[in-house]
Amino acid sequence: MITPVIFHISMANNYVTDAPLWGDSMRLLVDGVPRAPEDGWGSTCYGLVNAGHSSDRCTIKFVVPNTAADLKLRLQNLDSGTEVSGTMTTDRTVQ
């Protein structure tokens, strides 16, 4: 069984040049294995965040097996090669 995981990502840009906010550069590591966003969802995060204290946001979706124990979202700046990642916790509580 699989579960959709949806992230609402906000990005602030305080630099003097525009910064990319691209779904193509986002991966969800599921138990160490990278997964691309669901088809069509990567394109919802496609644009530049203008230079100088501006911000933008987007929504992106991944599909995760219910057996997943370790989730980590990885965002990579394809221009500079820098990477930011964050570990998620999985809550299997039935609502």
C-alpha positions as protocol buffer text, in pm:
chain_id: "A"
residue {
  index: 1
  type: MET
  ca { x: 0 y: 0 z: 0 }
}
residue {
  index: 2
  type: ILE
  ca { x: 117 y: 354 z: -71 }
}
residue {
  index: 3
  type: THR
  ca { x: 46 y: 693 z: 78 }
}
residue {
  index: 4
  type: PRO
  ca { x: 73 y: 1036 z: -88 }
}
residue {
  index: 5
  type: VAL
  ca { x: 296 y: 1284 z: 93 }
}
residue {
  index: 6
  type: ILE
  ca { x: 239 y: 1648 z: 0 }
}
residue {
  index: 7
  type: PHE
  ca { x: 483 y: 1927 z: 89 }
}
residue {
  index: 8
  type: HIS
  ca { x: 410 y: 2298 z: 82 }
}
residue {
  index: 9
  type: ILE
  ca { x: 750 y: 2456 z: 28 }
}
residue {
  index: 10
  type: SER
  ca { x: 829 y: 2822 z: 89 }
}
residue {
  index: 11
  type: MET
  ca { x: 1159 y: 2976 z: -14 }
}
residue {
  index: 12
  type: ALA
  ca { x: 1303 y: 3317 z: 73 }
}
residue {
  index: 13
  type: ASN
  ca { x: 1578 y: 3469 z: -138 }
}
residue {
  index: 14
  type: ASN
  ca { x: 1800 y: 3734 z: 20 }
}
residue {
  index: 15
  type: TYR
  ca { x: 2072 y: 3717 z: -245 }
}
residue {
  index: 16
  type: VAL
  ca { x: 2149 y: 3961 z: -526 }
}
residue {
  index: 17
  type: THR
  ca { x: 2059 y: 3712 z: -799 }
}
residue {
  index: 18
  type: ASP
  ca { x: 1742 y: 3517 z: -873 }
}
residue {
  index: 19
  type: ALA
  ca { x: 1722 y: 3167 z: -719 }
}
residue {
  index: 20
  type: PRO
  ca { x: 1557 y: 2861 z: -879 }
}
residue {
  index: 21
  type: LEU
  ca { x: 1266 y: 2688 z: -711 }
}
residue {
  index: 22
  type: TRP
  ca { x: 1236 y: 2377 z: -926 }
}
residue {
  index: 23
  type: GLY
  ca { x: 1056 y: 2052 z: -857 }
}
residue {
  index: 24
  type: ASP
  ca { x: 1314 y: 1879 z: -1077 }
}
residue {
  index: 25
  type: SER
  ca { x: 1575 y: 1944 z: -808 }
}
residue {
  index: 26
  type: MET
  ca { x: 1366 y: 1797 z: -523 }
}
residue {
  index: 27
  type: ARG
  ca { x: 1387 y: 1435 z: -409 }
}
residue {
  index: 28
  type: LEU
  ca { x: 1236 y: 1248 z: -119 }
}
residue {
  index: 29
  type: LEU
  ca { x: 1472 y: 986 z: 17 }
}
residue {
  index: 30
  type: VAL
  ca { x: 1258 y: 693 z: 130 }
}
residue {
  index: 31
  type: ASP
  ca { x: 1469 y: 457 z: 341 }
}
residue {
  index: 32
  type: GLY
  ca { x: 1773 y: 600 z: 159 }
}
residue {
  index: 33
  type: VAL
  ca { x: 1633 y: 559 z: -194 }
}
residue {
  index: 34
  type: PRO
  ca { x: 1562 y: 885 z: -383 }
}
residue {
  index: 35
  type: ARG
  ca { x: 1216 y: 933 z: -534 }
}
residue {
  index: 36
  type: ALA
  ca { x: 1116 y: 1199 z: -784 }
}
residue {
  index: 37
  type: PRO
  ca { x: 793 y: 1394 z: -742 }
}
residue {
  index: 38
  type: GLU
  ca { x: 477 y: 1242 z: -886 }
}
residue {
  index: 39
  type: ASP
  ca { x: 422 y: 1308 z: -1256 }
}
residue {
  index: 40
  type: GLY
  ca { x: 298 y: 1660 z: -1312 }
}
residue {
  index: 41
  type: TRP
  ca { x: 377 y: 1776 z: -958 }
}
residue {
  index: 42
  type: GLY
  ca { x: 737 y: 1876 z: -1029 }
}
residue {
  index: 43
  type: SER
  ca { x: 608 y: 2136 z: -1273 }
}
residue {
  index: 44
  type: THR
  ca { x: 410 y: 2310 z: -997 }
}
residue {
  index: 45
  type: CYS
  ca { x: 748 y: 2417 z: -855 }
}
residue {
  index: 46
  type: TYR
  ca { x: 908 y: 2574 z: -1157 }
}
residue {
  index: 47
  type: GLY
  ca { x: 1021 y: 2930 z: -1147 }
}
residue {
  index: 48
  type: LEU
  ca { x: 1266 y: 3179 z: -1011 }
}
residue {
  index: 49
  type: VAL
  ca { x: 1246 y: 3356 z: -678 }
}
residue {
  index: 50
  type: ASN
  ca { x: 1342 y: 3715 z: -749 }
}
residue {
  index: 51
  type: ALA
  ca { x: 1656 y: 3859 z: -595 }
}
residue {
  index: 52
  type: GLY
  ca { x: 1654 y: 4078 z: -288 }
}
residue {
  index: 53
  type: HIS
  ca { x: 1428 y: 3974 z: -2 }
}
residue {
  index: 54
  type: SER
  ca { x: 1153 y: 3809 z: -202 }
}
residue {
  index: 55
  type: SER
  ca { x: 987 y: 3474 z: -155 }
}
residue {
  index: 56
  type: ASP
  ca { x: 772 y: 3220 z: -333 }
}
residue {
  index: 57
  type: ARG
  ca { x: 604 y: 2890 z: -256 }
}
residue {
  index: 58
  type: CYS
  ca { x: 483 y: 2577 z: -428 }
}
residue {
  index: 59
  type: THR
  ca { x: 326 y: 2239 z: -357 }
}
residue {
  index: 60
  type: ILE
  ca { x: 483 y: 1906 z: -448 }
}
residue {
  index: 61
  type: LYS
  ca { x: 366 y: 1545 z: -405 }
}
residue {
  index: 62
  type: PHE
  ca { x: 551 y: 1217 z: -353 }
}
residue {
  index: 63
  type: VAL
  ca { x: 414 y: 864 z: -316 }
}
residue {
  index: 64
  type: VAL
  ca { x: 556 y: 668 z: -23 }
}
residue {
  index: 65
  type: PRO
  ca { x: 513 y: 300 z: 69 }
}
residue {
  index: 66
  type: ASN
  ca { x: 334 y: 251 z: 402 }
}
residue {
  index: 67
  type: THR
  ca { x: 633 y: 46 z: 518 }
}
residue {
  index: 68
  type: ALA
  ca { x: 872 y: 342 z: 490 }
}
residue {
  index: 69
  type: ALA
  ca { x: 1058 y: 412 z: 813 }
}
residue {
  index: 70
  type: ASP
  ca { x: 1295 y: 696 z: 716 }
}
residue {
  index: 71
  type: LEU
  ca { x: 1198 y: 1001 z: 509 }
}
residue {
  index: 72
  type: LYS
  ca { x: 1430 y: 1286 z: 416 }
}
residue {
  index: 73
  type: LEU
  ca { x: 1343 y: 1573 z: 180 }
}
residue {
  index: 74
  type: ARG
  ca { x: 1641 y: 1690 z: -26 }
}
residue {
  index: 75
  type: LEU
  ca { x: 1647 y: 2019 z: -217 }
}
residue {
  index: 76
  type: GLN
  ca { x: 1941 y: 2094 z: -440 }
}
residue {
  index: 77
  type: ASN
  ca { x: 2034 y: 2423 z: -607 }
}
residue {
  index: 78
  type: LEU
  ca { x: 2130 y: 2304 z: -955 }
}
residue {
  index: 79
  type: ASP
  ca { x: 2319 y: 2628 z: -1026 }
}
residue {
  index: 80
  type: SER
  ca { x: 2549 y: 2626 z: -724 }
}
residue {
  index: 81
  type: GLY
  ca { x: 2535 y: 2258 z: -627 }
}
residue {
  index: 82
  type: THR
  ca { x: 2444 y: 2340 z: -267 }
}
residue {
  index: 83
  type: GLU
  ca { x: 2197 y: 2109 z: -97 }
}
residue {
  index: 84
  type: VAL
  ca { x: 1954 y: 2137 z: 192 }
}
residue {
  index: 85
  type: SER
  ca { x: 1783 y: 1839 z: 350 }
}
residue {
  index: 86
  type: GLY
  ca { x: 1553 y: 1768 z: 640 }
}
residue {
  index: 87
  type: THR
  ca { x: 1443 y: 1447 z: 808 }
}
residue {
  index: 88
  type: MET
  ca { x: 1071 y: 1375 z: 849 }
}
residue {
  index: 89
  type: THR
  ca { x: 901 y: 1156 z: 1103 }
}
residue {
  index: 90
  type: THR
  ca { x: 640 y: 904 z: 995 }
}
residue {
  index: 91
  type: ASP
  ca { x: 319 y: 886 z: 1194 }
}
residue {
  index: 92
  type: ARG
  ca { x: 118 y: 570 z: 1127 }
}
residue {
  index: 93
  type: THR
  ca { x: -177 y: 672 z: 1345 }
}
residue {
  index: 94
  type: VAL
  ca { x: -510 y: 600 z: 1178 }
}
residue {
  index: 95
  type: GLN
  ca { x: -735 y: 906 z: 1189 }
}
